[in-house]
Each structure stands twice: as structure tokens, then as C-alpha cells.
Amino acid sequence: MQILTGKRVLMFVDDVYEDLELWYPKLRLEEAGAEVVVAGPDKGRTYAGKHGYPCVADAAIADMDHTTFHMLVLAGGFAPDKLRRDPKVLEITRAMHEDGKLIAHICHAGWIPISAKIMKGYRCTSTPGIKDDLENAGAIWEDKPVVVDRNQISSRRPSDLPDFCRAILDYASK
């Protein structure tokens, strides 16, 4: 079923991303008809996942224009800790949030919306390892497989990916 035909999805990548948290949503969204663009610090560079699976960046983060995307899906791992230091990543995340576009984050990816300062008053979940970070940013943390609050969808870990992707597809198909 091509429920996302015509929709563009942005994902970020850097070394030590969580392999399943990038690839499972990417492939699932493409199966649903979306065009998924994976942007890294350098276009065409191969980034290594935590478990060694490679991902070649389709584009450079610096070249991304948030207005051309319908949603942002953020994979976890340790890459978000590096990505959140990039002012362009934060600019895109904040702008998409302010435009009311979907921001979906899983596991450690919550670090990016924290640094973009968009978590205050939002219910969310994550790996328990960043629970305090989210709460200190003003979020209301819940220990659930997936939490949907307004234009944000969050999830805890790779085993929650079916719930995470189902929530993204449900939200995006409306």
C-alpha cells in the first residue's frame, strides 16, 4: 500500500548510528511510497552503524531545506550525540517542529530534540538512559513502546520498532 506517495522524509546519519533504528523505518517508509533522504555531514560518505552496517549519505546536512520535507525521523545510537552539535541539524529540527511537521525519535535520538529545545511540555519516551535529560528539558517521560503527542512520536529501543513505525504510518497517512 503506497499511502505515503508524494511524501518526503528526512533522516540524519553519522557514525555509530543504531543500525536497526535507521534501516527499519527507512525501508518501511519507502515501502509505503515515501521518498526518504538520509543526510549526513558529508554527501556520499559511508557511515558505520553500531553493529557495522553501512549507510551512504544521500545528501549533506548543510544542503537540506526543511521546507521540502514532510517529516523528520531520527534514529538513535550514539550518532545523535554528535549530530546535535551541528547547528544546521538543530535549525532543521526546530523549523520542522515550528511548522507542525512530524518529528519522530527513538532511543537516544531524543538528544536532538532536546538540543533543539522543542521538548518542553511534550509527553515522550526514550531509552531510560536519557530519561533525566528529557525531563530536564521539560518533557514528561513515559515508559511505553511508543508515545504520540501532537506532532511528535517517540519510542524506546529497537524491539519497539514495529510500534514506532506503525505510529508514524498512522500519523502520516491522515
mmCIF file of N, CA and C in Angstrom, residues 78-161:
data_model
loop_
_atom_site.group_PDB
_atom_site.id
_atom_site.type_symbol
_atom_site.label_atom_id
_atom_site.label_comp_id
_atom_site.label_asym_id
_atom_site.label_seq_id
_atom_site.Cartn_x
_atom_site.Cartn_y
_atom_site.Cartn_z
ATOM 1 N N PHE A 78 24.665 6.306 19.076
ATOM 2 C CA PHE A 78 25.438 7.417 19.641
ATOM 3 C C PHE A 78 25.603 8.557 18.640
ATOM 4 N N ALA A 79 25.166 8.354 17.395
ATOM 5 C CA ALA A 79 25.230 9.412 16.392
ATOM 6 C C ALA A 79 24.476 10.675 16.828
ATOM 7 N N PRO A 80 23.300 10.564 17.479
ATOM 8 C CA PRO A 80 22.594 11.791 17.866
ATOM 9 C C PRO A 80 23.411 12.713 18.770
ATOM 10 N N ASP A 81 24.314 12.146 19.570
ATOM 11 C CA ASP A 81 25.136 12.980 20.437
ATOM 12 C C ASP A 81 26.074 13.861 19.610
ATOM 13 N N LYS A 82 26.527 13.340 18.464
ATOM 14 C CA LYS A 82 27.364 14.143 17.566
ATOM 15 C C LYS A 82 26.496 15.084 16.726
ATOM 16 N N LEU A 83 25.400 14.558 16.211
ATOM 17 C CA LEU A 83 24.542 15.344 15.322
ATOM 18 C C LEU A 83 23.959 16.573 16.016
ATOM 19 N N ARG A 84 23.659 16.476 17.296
ATOM 20 C CA ARG A 84 23.038 17.609 17.991
ATOM 21 C C ARG A 84 23.985 18.779 18.190
ATOM 22 N N ARG A 85 25.241 18.581 17.867
ATOM 23 C CA ARG A 85 26.222 19.671 17.956
ATOM 24 C C ARG A 85 26.302 20.466 16.653
ATOM 25 N N ASP A 86 25.596 19.986 15.623
ATOM 26 C CA ASP A 86 25.580 20.645 14.317
ATOM 27 C C ASP A 86 24.442 21.670 14.305
ATOM 28 N N PRO A 87 24.750 22.958 14.209
ATOM 29 C CA PRO A 87 23.696 23.979 14.225
ATOM 30 C C PRO A 87 22.635 23.780 13.139
ATOM 31 N N LYS A 88 23.015 23.237 11.994
ATOM 32 C CA LYS A 88 22.052 23.011 10.905
ATOM 33 C C LYS A 88 21.050 21.916 11.288
ATOM 34 N N VAL A 89 21.507 20.855 11.972
ATOM 35 C CA VAL A 89 20.606 19.804 12.452
ATOM 36 C C VAL A 89 19.570 20.407 13.394
ATOM 37 N N LEU A 90 20.021 21.250 14.299
ATOM 38 C CA LEU A 90 19.102 21.874 15.259
ATOM 39 C C LEU A 90 18.162 22.854 14.578
ATOM 40 N N GLU A 91 18.668 23.600 13.625
ATOM 41 C CA GLU A 91 17.843 24.551 12.862
ATOM 42 C C GLU A 91 16.725 23.812 12.118
ATOM 43 N N ILE A 92 17.080 22.729 11.449
ATOM 44 C CA ILE A 92 16.086 21.942 10.693
ATOM 45 C C ILE A 92 15.050 21.347 11.640
ATOM 46 N N THR A 93 15.521 20.748 12.727
ATOM 47 C CA THR A 93 14.619 20.115 13.691
ATOM 48 C C THR A 93 13.651 21.134 14.269
ATOM 49 N N ARG A 94 14.170 22.269 14.691
ATOM 50 C CA ARG A 94 13.335 23.324 15.278
ATOM 51 C C ARG A 94 12.344 23.863 14.246
ATOM 52 N N ALA A 95 12.805 24.120 13.028
ATOM 53 C CA ALA A 95 11.930 24.674 11.989
ATOM 54 C C ALA A 95 10.818 23.699 11.619
ATOM 55 N N MET A 96 11.147 22.423 11.493
ATOM 56 C CA MET A 96 10.106 21.441 11.147
ATOM 57 C C MET A 96 9.085 21.342 12.279
ATOM 58 N N HIS A 97 9.567 21.390 13.505
ATOM 59 C CA HIS A 97 8.669 21.362 14.663
ATOM 60 C C HIS A 97 7.747 22.589 14.653
ATOM 61 N N GLU A 98 8.327 23.765 14.434
ATOM 62 C CA GLU A 98 7.533 25.003 14.416
ATOM 63 C C GLU A 98 6.511 25.004 13.282
ATOM 64 N N ASP A 99 6.820 24.302 12.190
ATOM 65 C CA ASP A 99 5.881 24.177 11.070
ATOM 66 C C ASP A 99 4.808 23.116 11.332
ATOM 67 N N GLY A 100 4.895 22.448 12.488
ATOM 68 C CA GLY A 100 3.915 21.417 12.831
ATOM 69 C C GLY A 100 4.144 20.095 12.133
ATOM 70 N N LYS A 101 5.320 19.918 11.550
ATOM 71 C CA LYS A 101 5.633 18.663 10.859
ATOM 72 C C LYS A 101 6.026 17.593 11.882
ATOM 73 N N LEU A 102 5.834 16.356 11.488
ATOM 74 C CA LEU A 102 6.136 15.234 12.363
ATOM 75 C C LEU A 102 7.626 15.146 12.662
ATOM 76 N N ILE A 103 7.952 15.016 13.945
ATOM 77 C CA ILE A 103 9.303 14.722 14.414
ATOM 78 C C ILE A 103 9.185 13.393 15.154
ATOM 79 N N ALA A 104 9.828 12.352 14.627
ATOM 80 C CA ALA A 104 9.798 11.029 15.252
ATOM 81 C C ALA A 104 11.210 10.688 15.717
ATOM 82 N N HIS A 105 11.333 10.269 16.971
ATOM 83 C CA HIS A 105 12.656 9.948 17.515
ATOM 84 C C HIS A 105 12.584 8.699 18.381
ATOM 85 N N ILE A 106 13.645 7.905 18.306
ATOM 86 C CA ILE A 106 13.702 6.644 19.023
ATOM 87 C C ILE A 106 15.025 6.527 19.778
ATOM 88 N N CYS A 107 14.947 5.945 20.963
ATOM 89 C CA CYS A 107 16.117 5.618 21.778
ATOM 90 C C CYS A 107 16.889 6.880 22.164
ATOM 91 N N HIS A 108 18.165 6.968 21.806
ATOM 92 C CA HIS A 108 18.996 8.128 22.119
ATOM 93 C C HIS A 108 18.737 9.311 21.182
ATOM 94 N N ALA A 109 17.915 9.140 20.159
ATOM 95 C CA ALA A 109 17.655 10.233 19.214
ATOM 96 C C ALA A 109 16.968 11.416 19.880
ATOM 97 N N GLY A 110 16.370 11.203 21.054
ATOM 98 C CA GLY A 110 15.763 12.301 21.798
ATOM 99 C C GLY A 110 16.742 13.414 22.130
ATOM 100 N N TRP A 111 18.040 13.115 22.077
ATOM 101 C CA TRP A 111 19.040 14.150 22.321
ATOM 102 C C TRP A 111 18.915 15.302 21.317
ATOM 103 N N ILE A 112 18.532 14.997 20.081
ATOM 104 C CA ILE A 112 18.439 16.049 19.066
ATOM 105 C C ILE A 112 17.287 17.016 19.387
ATOM 106 N N PRO A 113 16.059 16.540 19.629
ATOM 107 C CA PRO A 113 15.006 17.485 20.008
ATOM 108 C C PRO A 113 15.283 18.208 21.330
ATOM 109 N N ILE A 114 16.005 17.558 22.243
ATOM 110 C CA ILE A 114 16.396 18.247 23.483
ATOM 111 C C ILE A 114 17.243 19.460 23.130
ATOM 112 N N SER A 115 18.287 19.238 22.331
ATOM 113 C CA SER A 115 19.195 20.338 21.970
ATOM 114 C C SER A 115 18.528 21.375 21.074
ATOM 115 N N ALA A 116 17.490 20.965 20.343
ATOM 116 C CA ALA A 116 16.725 21.913 19.524
ATOM 117 C C ALA A 116 15.716 22.692 20.372
ATOM 118 N N LYS A 117 15.623 22.312 21.630
ATOM 119 C CA LYS A 117 14.753 22.991 22.600
ATOM 120 C C LYS A 117 13.273 22.937 22.217
ATOM 121 N N ILE A 118 12.829 21.726 21.838
ATOM 122 C CA ILE A 118 11.416 21.565 21.447
ATOM 123 C C ILE A 118 10.676 20.546 22.310
ATOM 124 N N MET A 119 11.246 20.149 23.454
ATOM 125 C CA MET A 119 10.635 19.084 24.244
ATOM 126 C C MET A 119 9.739 19.563 25.379
ATOM 127 N N LYS A 120 9.814 20.820 25.735
ATOM 128 C CA LYS A 120 9.066 21.313 26.897
ATOM 129 C C LYS A 120 7.566 21.063 26.739
ATOM 130 N N GLY A 121 7.001 20.365 27.723
ATOM 131 C CA GLY A 121 5.576 20.094 27.742
ATOM 132 C C GLY A 121 5.118 18.921 26.894
ATOM 133 N N TYR A 122 6.037 18.240 26.228
ATOM 134 C CA TYR A 122 5.680 17.086 25.399
ATOM 135 C C TYR A 122 5.818 15.793 26.187
ATOM 136 N N ARG A 123 4.838 14.911 26.016
ATOM 137 C CA ARG A 123 4.945 13.541 26.522
ATOM 138 C C ARG A 123 5.812 12.775 25.544
ATOM 139 N N CYS A 124 6.697 11.931 26.060
ATOM 140 C CA CYS A 124 7.575 11.157 25.177
ATOM 141 C C CYS A 124 8.124 9.949 25.911
ATOM 142 N N THR A 125 8.862 9.145 25.153
ATOM 143 C CA THR A 125 9.614 8.049 25.730
ATOM 144 C C THR A 125 10.977 8.018 25.053
ATOM 145 N N SER A 126 11.843 7.148 25.547
ATOM 146 C CA SER A 126 13.206 7.031 25.026
ATOM 147 C C SER A 126 13.855 5.851 25.725
ATOM 148 N N THR A 127 15.117 5.619 25.413
ATOM 149 C CA THR A 127 15.876 4.701 26.237
ATOM 150 C C THR A 127 15.919 5.292 27.644
ATOM 151 N N PRO A 128 15.825 4.473 28.690
ATOM 152 C CA PRO A 128 15.882 5.022 30.049
ATOM 153 C C PRO A 128 17.158 5.836 30.321
ATOM 154 N N GLY A 129 18.200 5.601 29.526
ATOM 155 C CA GLY A 129 19.467 6.305 29.719
ATOM 156 C C GLY A 129 19.393 7.806 29.516
ATOM 157 N N ILE A 130 18.388 8.298 28.770
ATOM 158 C CA ILE A 130 18.273 9.757 28.590
ATOM 159 C C ILE A 130 16.971 10.301 29.190
ATOM 160 N N LYS A 131 16.335 9.501 30.034
ATOM 161 C CA LYS A 131 15.111 9.942 30.706
ATOM 162 C C LYS A 131 15.344 11.260 31.444
ATOM 163 N N ASP A 132 16.407 11.337 32.247
ATOM 164 C CA ASP A 132 16.689 12.560 33.008
ATOM 165 C C ASP A 132 16.918 13.748 32.083
ATOM 166 N N ASP A 133 17.616 13.523 30.965
ATOM 167 C CA ASP A 133 17.865 14.608 30.005
ATOM 168 C C ASP A 133 16.544 15.159 29.467
ATOM 169 N N LEU A 134 15.633 14.260 29.106
ATOM 170 C CA LEU A 134 14.336 14.687 28.579
ATOM 171 C C LEU A 134 13.526 15.427 29.639
ATOM 172 N N GLU A 135 13.496 14.885 30.844
ATOM 173 C CA GLU A 135 12.752 15.552 31.913
ATOM 174 C C GLU A 135 13.362 16.920 32.239
ATOM 175 N N ASN A 136 14.685 17.011 32.247
ATOM 176 C CA ASN A 136 15.343 18.300 32.499
ATOM 177 C C ASN A 136 15.060 19.304 31.385
ATOM 178 N N ALA A 137 14.716 18.805 30.189
ATOM 179 C CA ALA A 137 14.349 19.684 29.065
ATOM 180 C C ALA A 137 12.864 20.039 29.101
ATOM 181 N N GLY A 138 12.144 19.538 30.119
ATOM 182 C CA GLY A 138 10.733 19.885 30.268
ATOM 183 C C GLY A 138 9.752 18.873 29.725
ATOM 184 N N ALA A 139 10.242 17.724 29.255
ATOM 185 C CA ALA A 139 9.353 16.682 28.732
ATOM 186 C C ALA A 139 8.749 15.864 29.874
ATOM 187 N N ILE A 140 7.653 15.196 29.581
ATOM 188 C CA ILE A 140 7.013 14.266 30.514
ATOM 189 C C ILE A 140 7.305 12.871 29.986
ATOM 190 N N TRP A 141 8.192 12.150 30.661
ATOM 191 C CA TRP A 141 8.692 10.860 30.183
ATOM 192 C C TRP A 141 7.766 9.735 30.613
ATOM 193 N N GLU A 142 7.487 8.800 29.696
ATOM 194 C CA GLU A 142 6.661 7.625 29.974
ATOM 195 C C GLU A 142 7.398 6.380 29.498
ATOM 196 N N ASP A 143 7.286 5.310 30.243
ATOM 197 C CA ASP A 143 7.926 4.043 29.868
ATOM 198 C C ASP A 143 6.919 3.206 29.075
ATOM 199 N N LYS A 144 6.821 3.511 27.764
ATOM 200 C CA LYS A 144 5.894 2.828 26.867
ATOM 201 C C LYS A 144 6.620 2.549 25.558
ATOM 202 N N PRO A 145 6.162 1.565 24.785
ATOM 203 C CA PRO A 145 6.799 1.271 23.495
ATOM 204 C C PRO A 145 6.757 2.442 22.522
ATOM 205 N N VAL A 146 5.673 3.198 22.551
ATOM 206 C CA VAL A 146 5.554 4.368 21.668
ATOM 207 C C VAL A 146 4.662 5.395 22.357
ATOM 208 N N VAL A 147 5.015 6.662 22.191
ATOM 209 C CA VAL A 147 4.203 7.762 22.709
ATOM 210 C C VAL A 147 3.971 8.743 21.557
ATOM 211 N N VAL A 148 2.714 9.098 21.347
ATOM 212 C CA VAL A 148 2.344 10.081 20.334
ATOM 213 C C VAL A 148 1.783 11.290 21.071
ATOM 214 N N ASP A 149 2.399 12.456 20.860
ATOM 215 C CA ASP A 149 1.911 13.693 21.453
ATOM 216 C C ASP A 149 2.027 14.803 20.412
ATOM 217 N N ARG A 150 0.880 15.238 19.940
ATOM 218 C CA ARG A 150 0.797 16.265 18.898
ATOM 219 C C ARG A 150 1.641 15.860 17.696
ATOM 220 N N ASN A 151 2.673 16.613 17.344
ATOM 221 C CA ASN A 151 3.471 16.308 16.154
ATOM 222 C C ASN A 151 4.749 15.537 16.480
ATOM 223 N N GLN A 152 4.798 14.901 17.642
ATOM 224 C CA GLN A 152 5.968 14.089 17.988
ATOM 225 C C GLN A 152 5.570 12.645 18.264
ATOM 226 N N ILE A 153 6.403 11.744 17.758
ATOM 227 C CA ILE A 153 6.270 10.310 18.046
ATOM 228 C C ILE A 153 7.611 9.862 18.578
ATOM 229 N N SER A 154 7.588 9.140 19.692
ATOM 230 C CA SER A 154 8.839 8.660 20.282
ATOM 231 C C SER A 154 8.712 7.198 20.673
ATOM 232 N N SER A 155 9.877 6.558 20.744
ATOM 233 C CA SER A 155 9.924 5.140 21.082
ATOM 234 C C SER A 155 11.209 4.853 21.849
ATOM 235 N N ARG A 156 11.281 3.675 22.484
ATOM 236 C CA ARG A 156 12.374 3.386 23.413
ATOM 237 C C ARG A 156 13.596 2.716 22.815
ATOM 238 N N ARG A 157 13.384 1.676 22.003
ATOM 239 C CA ARG A 157 14.503 0.803 21.610
ATOM 240 C C ARG A 157 14.153 -0.007 20.374
ATOM 241 N N PRO A 158 15.133 -0.723 19.800
ATOM 242 C CA PRO A 158 14.865 -1.494 18.581
ATOM 243 C C PRO A 158 13.680 -2.454 18.678
ATOM 244 N N SER A 159 13.471 -3.066 19.824
ATOM 245 C CA SER A 159 12.351 -4.015 19.920
ATOM 246 C C SER A 159 10.987 -3.324 19.804
ATOM 247 N N ASP A 160 10.959 -1.999 19.928
ATOM 248 C CA ASP A 160 9.718 -1.239 19.788
ATOM 249 C C ASP A 160 9.497 -0.722 18.361
ATOM 250 N N LEU A 161 10.393 -1.050 17.444
ATOM 251 C CA LEU A 161 10.295 -0.532 16.076
ATOM 252 C C LEU A 161 8.969 -0.816 15.379
#
